Coordinates of N, CA and C in Angstrom, one line a residue:
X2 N 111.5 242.2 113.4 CA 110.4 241.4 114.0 C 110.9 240.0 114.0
X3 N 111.0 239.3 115.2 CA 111.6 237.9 115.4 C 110.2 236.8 114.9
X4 N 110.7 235.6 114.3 CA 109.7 234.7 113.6 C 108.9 234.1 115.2
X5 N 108.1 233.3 114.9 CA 107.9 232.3 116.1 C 108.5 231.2 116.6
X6 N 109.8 230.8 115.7 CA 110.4 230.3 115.9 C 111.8 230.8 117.1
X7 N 111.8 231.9 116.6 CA 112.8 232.8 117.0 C 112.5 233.2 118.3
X8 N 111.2 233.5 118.8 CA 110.5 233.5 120.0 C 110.2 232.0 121.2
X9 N 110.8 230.7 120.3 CA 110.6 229.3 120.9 C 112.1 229.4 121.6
X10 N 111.8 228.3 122.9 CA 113.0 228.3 123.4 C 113.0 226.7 124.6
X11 N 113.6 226.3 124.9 CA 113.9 225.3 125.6 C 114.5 225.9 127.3
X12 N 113.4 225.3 128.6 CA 114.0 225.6 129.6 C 113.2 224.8 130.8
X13 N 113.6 225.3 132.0 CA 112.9 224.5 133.2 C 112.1 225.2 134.1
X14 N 111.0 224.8 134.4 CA 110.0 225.3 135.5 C 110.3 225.5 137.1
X15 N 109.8 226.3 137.7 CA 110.4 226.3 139.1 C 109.0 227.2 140.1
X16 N 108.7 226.5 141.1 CA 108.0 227.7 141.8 C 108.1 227.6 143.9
X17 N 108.2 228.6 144.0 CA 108.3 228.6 145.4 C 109.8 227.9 145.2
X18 N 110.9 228.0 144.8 CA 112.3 227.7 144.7 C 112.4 226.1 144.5
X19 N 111.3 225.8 144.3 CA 111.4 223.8 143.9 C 111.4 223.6 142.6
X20 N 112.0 223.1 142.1 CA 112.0 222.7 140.3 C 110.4 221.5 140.0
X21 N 110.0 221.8 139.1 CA 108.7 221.3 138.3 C 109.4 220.2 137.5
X22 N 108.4 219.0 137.8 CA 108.4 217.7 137.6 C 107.1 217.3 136.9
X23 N 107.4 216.1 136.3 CA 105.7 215.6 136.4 C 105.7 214.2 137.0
X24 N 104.6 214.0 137.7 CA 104.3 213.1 138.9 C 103.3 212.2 138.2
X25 N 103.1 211.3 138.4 CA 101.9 210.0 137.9 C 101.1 209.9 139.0
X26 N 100.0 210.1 138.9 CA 99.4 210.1 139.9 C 98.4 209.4 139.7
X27 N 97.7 208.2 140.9 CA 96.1 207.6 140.7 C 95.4 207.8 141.3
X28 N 94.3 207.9 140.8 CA 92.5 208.3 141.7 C 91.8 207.1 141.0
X29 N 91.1 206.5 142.7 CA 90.1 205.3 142.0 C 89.2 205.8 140.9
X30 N 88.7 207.1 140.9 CA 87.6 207.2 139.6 C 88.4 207.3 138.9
X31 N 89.2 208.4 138.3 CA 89.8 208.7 137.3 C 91.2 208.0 136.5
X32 N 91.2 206.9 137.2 CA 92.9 206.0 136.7 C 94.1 206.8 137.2
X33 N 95.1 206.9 136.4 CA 96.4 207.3 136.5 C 96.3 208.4 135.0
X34 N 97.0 209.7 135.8 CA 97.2 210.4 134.9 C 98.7 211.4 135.3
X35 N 98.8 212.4 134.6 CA 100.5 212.9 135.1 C 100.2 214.7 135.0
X36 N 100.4 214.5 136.4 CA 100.3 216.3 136.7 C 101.9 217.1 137.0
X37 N 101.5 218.1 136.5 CA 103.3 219.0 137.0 C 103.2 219.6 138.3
X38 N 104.4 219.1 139.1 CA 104.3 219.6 140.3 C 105.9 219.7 140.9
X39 N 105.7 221.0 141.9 CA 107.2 221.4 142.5 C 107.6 220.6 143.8
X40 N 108.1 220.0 143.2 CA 108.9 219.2 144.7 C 110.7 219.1 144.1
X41 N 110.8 219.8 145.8 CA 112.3 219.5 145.7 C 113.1 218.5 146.0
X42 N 112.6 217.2 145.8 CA 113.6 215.8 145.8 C 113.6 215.4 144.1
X43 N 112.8 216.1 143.5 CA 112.6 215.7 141.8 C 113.7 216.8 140.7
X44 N 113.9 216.1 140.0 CA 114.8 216.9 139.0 C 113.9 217.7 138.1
X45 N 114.7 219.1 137.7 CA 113.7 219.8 136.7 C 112.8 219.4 135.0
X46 N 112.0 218.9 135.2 CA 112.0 218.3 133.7 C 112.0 219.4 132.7
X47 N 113.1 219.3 131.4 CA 113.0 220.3 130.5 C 111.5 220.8 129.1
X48 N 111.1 221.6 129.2 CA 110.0 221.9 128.4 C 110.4 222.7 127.3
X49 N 109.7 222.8 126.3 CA 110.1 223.4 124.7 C 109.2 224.3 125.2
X50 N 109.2 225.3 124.9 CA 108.4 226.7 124.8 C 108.2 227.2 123.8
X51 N 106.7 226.3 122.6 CA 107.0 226.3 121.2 C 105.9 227.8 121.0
X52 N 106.4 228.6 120.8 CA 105.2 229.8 120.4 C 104.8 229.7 119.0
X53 N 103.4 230.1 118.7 CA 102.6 229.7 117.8 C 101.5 230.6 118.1
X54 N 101.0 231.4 116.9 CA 99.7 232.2 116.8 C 99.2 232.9 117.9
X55 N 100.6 233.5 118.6 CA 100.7 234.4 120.0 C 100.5 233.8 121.1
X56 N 100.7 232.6 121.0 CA 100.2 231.6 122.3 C 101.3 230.8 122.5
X57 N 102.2 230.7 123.5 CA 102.9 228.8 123.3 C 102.0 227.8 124.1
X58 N 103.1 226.9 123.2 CA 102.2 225.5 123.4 C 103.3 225.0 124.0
X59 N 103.5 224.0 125.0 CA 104.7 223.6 125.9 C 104.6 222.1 125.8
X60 N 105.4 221.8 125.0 CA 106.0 220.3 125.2 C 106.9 219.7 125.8
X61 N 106.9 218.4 126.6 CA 108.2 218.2 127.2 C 109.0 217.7 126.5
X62 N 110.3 218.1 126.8 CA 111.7 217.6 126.0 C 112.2 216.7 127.0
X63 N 112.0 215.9 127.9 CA 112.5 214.7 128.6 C 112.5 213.9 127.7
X64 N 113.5 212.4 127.7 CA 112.9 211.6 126.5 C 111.7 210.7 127.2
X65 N 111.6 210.3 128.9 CA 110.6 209.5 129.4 C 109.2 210.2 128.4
X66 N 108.7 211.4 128.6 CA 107.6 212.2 127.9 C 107.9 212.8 127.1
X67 N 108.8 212.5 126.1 CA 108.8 212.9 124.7 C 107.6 213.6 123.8
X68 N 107.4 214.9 123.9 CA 106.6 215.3 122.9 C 105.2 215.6 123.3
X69 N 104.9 215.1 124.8 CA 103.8 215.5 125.3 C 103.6 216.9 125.6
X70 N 102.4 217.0 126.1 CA 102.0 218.5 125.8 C 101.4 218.9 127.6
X71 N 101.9 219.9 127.7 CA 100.8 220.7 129.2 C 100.0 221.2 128.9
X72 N 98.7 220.9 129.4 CA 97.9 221.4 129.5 C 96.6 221.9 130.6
X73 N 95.7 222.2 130.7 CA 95.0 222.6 131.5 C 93.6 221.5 131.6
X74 N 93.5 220.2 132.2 CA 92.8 219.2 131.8 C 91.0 219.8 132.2
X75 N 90.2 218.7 132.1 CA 89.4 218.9 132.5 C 88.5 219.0 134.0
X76 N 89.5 218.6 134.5 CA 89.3 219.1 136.1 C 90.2 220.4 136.6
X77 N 90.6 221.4 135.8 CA 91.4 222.4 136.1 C 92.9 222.6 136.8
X78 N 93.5 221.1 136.1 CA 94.6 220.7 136.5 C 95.8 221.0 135.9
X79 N 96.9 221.7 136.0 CA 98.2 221.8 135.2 C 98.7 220.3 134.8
X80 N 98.2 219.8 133.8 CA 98.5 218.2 133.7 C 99.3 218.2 132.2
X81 N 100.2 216.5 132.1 CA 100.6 216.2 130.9 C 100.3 215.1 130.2
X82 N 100.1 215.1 128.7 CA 99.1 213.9 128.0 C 99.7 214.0 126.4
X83 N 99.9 212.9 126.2 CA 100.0 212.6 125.1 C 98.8 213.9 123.9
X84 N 99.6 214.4 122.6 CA 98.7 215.2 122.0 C 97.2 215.0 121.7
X85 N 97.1 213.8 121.3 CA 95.6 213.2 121.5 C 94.7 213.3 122.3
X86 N 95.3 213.3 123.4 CA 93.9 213.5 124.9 C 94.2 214.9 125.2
X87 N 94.6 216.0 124.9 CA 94.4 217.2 125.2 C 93.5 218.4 124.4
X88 N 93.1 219.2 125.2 CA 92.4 220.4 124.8 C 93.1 221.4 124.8
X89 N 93.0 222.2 126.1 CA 93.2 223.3 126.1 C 95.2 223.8 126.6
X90 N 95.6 223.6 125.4 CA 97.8 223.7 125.2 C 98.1 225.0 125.0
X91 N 96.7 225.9 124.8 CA 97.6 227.7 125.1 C 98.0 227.9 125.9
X92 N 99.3 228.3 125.7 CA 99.4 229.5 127.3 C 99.9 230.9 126.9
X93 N 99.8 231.8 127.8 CA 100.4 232.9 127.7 C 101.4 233.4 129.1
X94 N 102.6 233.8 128.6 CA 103.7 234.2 129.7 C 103.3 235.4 130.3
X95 N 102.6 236.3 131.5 CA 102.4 237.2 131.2 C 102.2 238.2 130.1
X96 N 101.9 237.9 128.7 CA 101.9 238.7 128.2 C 102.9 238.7 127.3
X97 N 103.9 238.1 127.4 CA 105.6 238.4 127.0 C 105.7 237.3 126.4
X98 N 106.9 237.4 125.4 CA 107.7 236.6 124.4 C 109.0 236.4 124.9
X99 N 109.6 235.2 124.0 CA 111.4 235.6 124.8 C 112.0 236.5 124.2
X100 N 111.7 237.9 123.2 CA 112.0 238.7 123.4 C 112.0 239.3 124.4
X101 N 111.1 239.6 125.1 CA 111.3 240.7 126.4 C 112.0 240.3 127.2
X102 N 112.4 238.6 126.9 CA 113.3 238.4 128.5 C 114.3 239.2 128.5
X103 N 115.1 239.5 129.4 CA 116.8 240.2 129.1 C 117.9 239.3 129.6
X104 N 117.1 238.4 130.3 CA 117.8 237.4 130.9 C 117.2 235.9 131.0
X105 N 118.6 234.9 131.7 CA 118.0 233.9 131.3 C 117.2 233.7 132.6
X106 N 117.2 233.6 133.3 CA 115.8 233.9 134.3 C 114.8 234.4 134.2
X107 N 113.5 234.3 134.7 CA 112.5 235.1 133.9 C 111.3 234.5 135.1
X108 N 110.7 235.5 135.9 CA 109.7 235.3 136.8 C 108.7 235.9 136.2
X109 N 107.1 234.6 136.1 CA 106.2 235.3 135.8 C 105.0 234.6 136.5
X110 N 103.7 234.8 135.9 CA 102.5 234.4 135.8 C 102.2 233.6 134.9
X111 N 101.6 232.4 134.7 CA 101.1 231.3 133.7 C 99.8 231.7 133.3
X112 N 99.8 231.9 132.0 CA 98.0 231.7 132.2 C 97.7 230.7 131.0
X113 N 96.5 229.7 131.1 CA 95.7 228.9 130.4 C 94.9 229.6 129.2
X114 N 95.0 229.7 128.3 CA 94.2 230.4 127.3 C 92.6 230.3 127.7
X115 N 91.8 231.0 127.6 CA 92.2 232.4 126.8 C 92.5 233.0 128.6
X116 N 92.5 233.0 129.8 CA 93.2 233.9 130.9 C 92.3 233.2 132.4
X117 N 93.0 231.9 131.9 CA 93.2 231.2 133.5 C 93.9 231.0 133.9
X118 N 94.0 231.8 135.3 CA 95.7 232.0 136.1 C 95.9 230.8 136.6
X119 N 97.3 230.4 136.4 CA 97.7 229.1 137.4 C 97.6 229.4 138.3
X120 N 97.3 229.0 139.7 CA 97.4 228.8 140.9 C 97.9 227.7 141.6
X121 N 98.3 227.8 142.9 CA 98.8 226.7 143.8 C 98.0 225.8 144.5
X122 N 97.8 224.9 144.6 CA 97.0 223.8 145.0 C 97.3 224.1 146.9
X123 N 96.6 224.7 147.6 CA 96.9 223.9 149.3 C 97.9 224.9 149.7
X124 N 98.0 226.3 148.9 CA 99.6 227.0 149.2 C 98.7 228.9 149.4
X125 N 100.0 229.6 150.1 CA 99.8 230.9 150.0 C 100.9 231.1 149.7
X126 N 100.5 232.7 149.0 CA 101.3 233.5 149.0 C 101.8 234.8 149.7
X127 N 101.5 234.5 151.0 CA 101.6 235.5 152.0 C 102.8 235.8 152.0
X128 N 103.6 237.2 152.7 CA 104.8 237.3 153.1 C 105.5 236.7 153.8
X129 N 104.4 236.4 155.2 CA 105.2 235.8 156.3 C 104.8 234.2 156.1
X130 N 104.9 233.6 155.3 CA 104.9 231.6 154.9 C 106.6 231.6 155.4
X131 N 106.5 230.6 155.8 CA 107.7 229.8 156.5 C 107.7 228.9 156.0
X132 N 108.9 227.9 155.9 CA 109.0 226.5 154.9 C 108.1 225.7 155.6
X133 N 107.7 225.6 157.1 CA 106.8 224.6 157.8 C 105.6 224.8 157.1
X134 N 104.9 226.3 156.2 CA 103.7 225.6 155.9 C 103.6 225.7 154.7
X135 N 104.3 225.3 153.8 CA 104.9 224.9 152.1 C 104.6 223.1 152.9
X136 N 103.1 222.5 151.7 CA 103.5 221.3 151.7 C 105.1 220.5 151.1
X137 N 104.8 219.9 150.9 CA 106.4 218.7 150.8 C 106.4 218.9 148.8
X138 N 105.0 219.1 148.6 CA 104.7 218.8 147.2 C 103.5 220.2 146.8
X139 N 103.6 220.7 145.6 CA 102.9 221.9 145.1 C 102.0 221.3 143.7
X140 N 101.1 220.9 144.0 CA 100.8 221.3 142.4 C 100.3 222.2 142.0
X141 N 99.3 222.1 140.9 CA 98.9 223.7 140.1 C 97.6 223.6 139.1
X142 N 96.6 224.7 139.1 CA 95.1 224.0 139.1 C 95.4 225.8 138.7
X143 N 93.6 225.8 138.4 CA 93.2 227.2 137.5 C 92.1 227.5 138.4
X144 N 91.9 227.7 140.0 CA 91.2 228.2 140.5 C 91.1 229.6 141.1
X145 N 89.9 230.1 141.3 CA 89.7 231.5 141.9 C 89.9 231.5 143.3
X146 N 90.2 230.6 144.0 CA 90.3 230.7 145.4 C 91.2 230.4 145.8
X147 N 92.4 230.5 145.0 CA 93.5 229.8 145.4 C 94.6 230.9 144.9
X148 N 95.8 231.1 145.6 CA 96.9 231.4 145.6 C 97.6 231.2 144.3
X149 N 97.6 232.9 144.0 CA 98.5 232.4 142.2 C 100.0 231.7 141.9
X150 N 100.1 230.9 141.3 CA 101.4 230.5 141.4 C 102.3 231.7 140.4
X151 N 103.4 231.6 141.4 CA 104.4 233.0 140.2 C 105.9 231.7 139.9
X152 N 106.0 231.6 138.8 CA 106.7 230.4 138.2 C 108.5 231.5 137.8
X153 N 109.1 230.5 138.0 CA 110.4 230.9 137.6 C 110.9 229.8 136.5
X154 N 111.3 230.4 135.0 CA 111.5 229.9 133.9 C 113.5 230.1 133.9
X155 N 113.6 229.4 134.0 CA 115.1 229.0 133.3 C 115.6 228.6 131.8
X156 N 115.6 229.7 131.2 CA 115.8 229.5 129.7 C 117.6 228.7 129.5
X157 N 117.4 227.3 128.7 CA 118.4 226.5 128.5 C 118.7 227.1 126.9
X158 N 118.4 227.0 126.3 CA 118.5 227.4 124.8 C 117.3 227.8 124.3
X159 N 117.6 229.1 123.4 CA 116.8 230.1 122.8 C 116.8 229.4 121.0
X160 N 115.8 230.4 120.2 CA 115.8 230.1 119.1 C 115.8 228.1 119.0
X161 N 114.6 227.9 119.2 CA 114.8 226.5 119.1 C 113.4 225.6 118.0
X162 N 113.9 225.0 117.2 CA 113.4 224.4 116.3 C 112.4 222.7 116.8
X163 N 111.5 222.7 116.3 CA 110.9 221.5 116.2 C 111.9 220.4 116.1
X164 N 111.6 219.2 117.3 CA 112.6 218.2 116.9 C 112.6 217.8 115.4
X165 N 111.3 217.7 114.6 CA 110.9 216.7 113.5 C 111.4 218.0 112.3
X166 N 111.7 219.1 113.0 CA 111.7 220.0 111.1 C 113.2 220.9 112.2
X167 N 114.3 220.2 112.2 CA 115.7 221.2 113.0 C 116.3 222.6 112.0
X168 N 115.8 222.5 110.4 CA 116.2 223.9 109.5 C 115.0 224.6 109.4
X169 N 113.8 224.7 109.9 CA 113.2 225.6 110.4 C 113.6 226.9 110.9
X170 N 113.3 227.8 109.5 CA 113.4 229.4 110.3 C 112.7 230.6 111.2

């Protein structure tokens, strides 16, 4: 039986073949805040995939957002915040650990603890979608009426340790 450590791993987000960024975004009510979203002019930002008490919790490993956390905000947003302003930092991978990957690729389902599916903001997942009706930009929200997003994980390194504790077993 592998530790939770052993199940932590470092890699990049991807959906509809665009790599996951996070974007700063402003709303007159709500100020500036930073949501993840797939656009293909942005570089992949790297995320820790720290598992914990059957749940990971996903931090970014960029140094710009060092240490911040994804989460599922209060408006039902795939958003990123400093550990302080966040709630809800479960996720679950379908179900799965990086044991079950076999590979370093790994297509799944996101869910928000305790089983709010990510979805796509403004998108389908029909067969016949053409790139003309893929907006320019994807984000990703936890609604019932919307199109699930199916995320593609790029594992960079397995078995990965807390920056602040690296002899962690």
């Amino acid at each position: 039986m592998s530790t939770d450590r052993q199940k932590s791993f470092i890699g990049t987000l991807s959906c509809e073949g665009r790599p996951i960024s996070i974007e700063r975004v402003f709303n007159g009510d709500r100020g500036g805040y930073k949501l993840l979203v797939a656009n293909a002019d942005k570089a992949p930002t790297r995320f820790y995939f720290r598992r914990e008490n059957d749940t990971y919790i996903i931090f970014v490993r960029d140094q710009k957002h060092l240490g911040q956390l994804v989460h599922l905000n209060s408006y039902g947003e795939l958003a990123v915040s400093p550990s302080s302003e966040v709630n809800n930092i479960h996720f679950d991978l379908d179900g799965m650990t990086l044991d079950d990957f076999q590979s370093n690729t790994v297509k799944l389902h996101l869910f928000a603890k305790p089983r709010h599916l990510i979805t796509m903001k403004g998108t389908s997942n029909s067969p016949t979608l053409t790139s003309h009706d893929i907006p320019e930009k994807i984000y990703f929200e936890s609604k019932a009426d919307q199109a699930f997003a199916y995320f593609t994980i790029d594992i960079l390194e397995r078995n990965v340790s807390y920056v602040s504790d690296p002899d962690e077993v």
